[in-house]
Amino acid sequence: MFYPENFCRTRAIKRPSKMIFRQFFDPASSTFTYLLASRENGEALIIDPVKSQSETYVAAINAMGARLVHAIDTHTHADHITALGDLRDATGCVTIMGDMSKALCVSQRVREGDLLKVDGIELKAIYTPGHTDESFSFVLNPAKPQAVFSGDVLLIRGSGRTDFQGGDARRSWDSIVNKLFTLPDETVLYPAHDYKGCTASTIGDERRLNPRLAGRTESEYVAIMEGLRLPNPAMMDIAVPANLACGQ
Ligand code: FE
């Protein structure tokens, strides 16, 4: 493995400012969840919430006097159960996924280039298949990209497995290299998981330092991904059916 000296160089990363930004971590599945609001007592949105943490999110939203209007899943997760259904029941929020998702409890489906606007916060949906065939990423403030929520297609010094749920290593390469890597270098990368204690990266750092991608060709990347031979996630047989049914 390739661990550069500045691995997890998070102190140098400029976090989104002029907004309320909370990053939650679910230790059981190593999942990151992001809560964004432009101000106290305003409207909020959440990305990739985990069912077992629903009460934590609701408490945080209530503490800032906010109203949750959007709950977004980047893709159908195989390693944890989504909180989309619980949050919709608790707050009346609109549940959002990409237009190819087969999940039942999605009340709004986004397509490539769609803009989500919540109280001054703008997210642009970009279709980034590869980890699954229905994964989307979301660019914060697309006019001058501040951050991207990449789900699992691009991880910090890694990338999401491509061996189930319609995954495809060539499409993963295309999504990362031809879409995510065209964002400005300073765009902060917020993935849905990290397994090594990192919390954020940047597009520039991943272009230079991601050991699966930096200096690689597409066929080298495909060979790496196809050679991973990972065991299935422990919760996969429970999580995927549950996530197609609102996490219930
Ligand atoms: Fe995933």
Short mmCIF file of C-alpha atoms in Angstrom, two decimals, residues 75-159:
data_model
loop_
_atom_site.label_atom_id
_atom_site.label_comp_id
_atom_site.label_asym_id
_atom_site.label_seq_id
_atom_site.Cartn_x
_atom_site.Cartn_y
_atom_site.Cartn_z
CA HIS A 75 -26.76 5.21 -3.96
CA THR A 76 -28.38 2.03 -2.62
CA HIS A 77 -26.02 1.12 0.20
CA ALA A 78 -25.05 -2.50 0.86
CA ASP A 79 -23.37 -2.03 4.24
CA HIS A 80 -25.92 -0.12 6.33
CA ILE A 81 -29.62 0.63 6.36
CA THR A 82 -30.66 4.06 5.16
CA ALA A 83 -32.43 6.54 7.43
CA LEU A 84 -34.37 8.04 4.52
CA GLY A 85 -37.67 6.41 5.56
CA ASP A 86 -37.26 7.25 9.24
CA LEU A 87 -36.33 10.86 8.52
CA ARG A 88 -39.24 11.27 6.12
CA ASP A 89 -41.59 9.95 8.80
CA ALA A 90 -40.03 12.12 11.52
CA THR A 91 -39.69 15.39 9.59
CA GLY A 92 -41.78 15.20 6.41
CA CYS A 93 -38.64 15.79 4.33
CA VAL A 94 -38.41 14.96 0.62
CA THR A 95 -36.33 11.82 -0.01
CA ILE A 96 -34.02 12.02 -3.00
CA MET A 97 -31.96 9.59 -5.06
CA GLY A 98 -30.79 9.36 -8.65
CA ASP A 99 -33.28 8.56 -11.40
CA MET A 100 -31.97 5.00 -11.88
CA SER A 101 -32.53 3.99 -8.25
CA LYS A 102 -34.96 1.15 -7.67
CA ALA A 103 -35.62 2.20 -4.07
CA LEU A 104 -39.31 2.58 -3.33
CA CYS A 105 -39.30 5.44 -0.85
CA VAL A 106 -37.71 8.03 -3.11
CA SER A 107 -40.03 11.00 -3.51
CA GLN A 108 -37.79 12.92 -5.94
CA ARG A 109 -35.38 11.48 -8.49
CA VAL A 110 -32.55 13.63 -9.80
CA ARG A 111 -30.95 13.46 -13.21
CA GLU A 112 -27.55 14.53 -14.51
CA GLY A 113 -27.13 18.26 -14.02
CA ASP A 114 -30.19 18.79 -11.82
CA LEU A 115 -29.82 21.50 -9.20
CA LEU A 116 -31.11 21.09 -5.65
CA LYS A 117 -31.59 24.37 -3.81
CA VAL A 118 -32.19 24.57 -0.08
CA ASP A 119 -32.24 27.97 1.58
CA GLY A 120 -29.24 29.34 -0.35
CA ILE A 121 -27.35 26.03 -0.54
CA GLU A 122 -26.98 24.64 -4.06
CA LEU A 123 -26.10 21.05 -4.95
CA LYS A 124 -25.62 19.86 -8.51
CA ALA A 125 -26.31 16.19 -9.21
CA ILE A 126 -23.80 14.38 -11.37
CA TYR A 127 -24.26 10.80 -12.49
CA THR A 128 -21.20 8.82 -11.36
CA PRO A 129 -21.82 5.10 -11.90
CA GLY A 130 -19.15 2.47 -11.32
CA HIS A 131 -19.55 1.47 -7.67
CA THR A 132 -23.23 0.88 -8.49
CA ASP A 133 -25.09 1.60 -11.72
CA GLU A 134 -27.28 4.22 -10.02
CA SER A 135 -24.76 6.27 -7.99
CA PHE A 136 -24.81 10.05 -8.03
CA SER A 137 -22.36 12.59 -6.64
CA PHE A 138 -23.37 16.07 -5.50
CA VAL A 139 -21.30 19.23 -6.04
CA LEU A 140 -21.72 21.96 -3.43
CA ASN A 141 -21.99 25.46 -4.92
CA PRO A 142 -21.46 24.36 -8.55
CA ALA A 143 -20.80 27.90 -9.84
CA LYS A 144 -17.57 27.82 -7.80
CA PRO A 145 -17.28 24.25 -6.52
CA GLN A 146 -16.52 24.11 -2.79
CA ALA A 147 -16.99 20.41 -2.14
CA VAL A 148 -18.23 17.19 -3.68
CA PHE A 149 -20.10 14.42 -1.92
CA SER A 150 -18.95 11.41 -3.90
CA GLY A 151 -20.79 8.53 -2.25
CA ASP A 152 -18.54 5.50 -2.74
CA VAL A 153 -17.31 5.96 -6.30
CA LEU A 154 -14.27 7.99 -5.15
CA LEU A 155 -12.92 7.47 -1.64
CA ILE A 156 -9.91 9.01 0.13
CA ARG A 157 -6.87 7.30 -1.47
CA GLY A 158 -9.22 4.60 -2.74
CA SER A 159 -12.42 3.94 -4.64
#
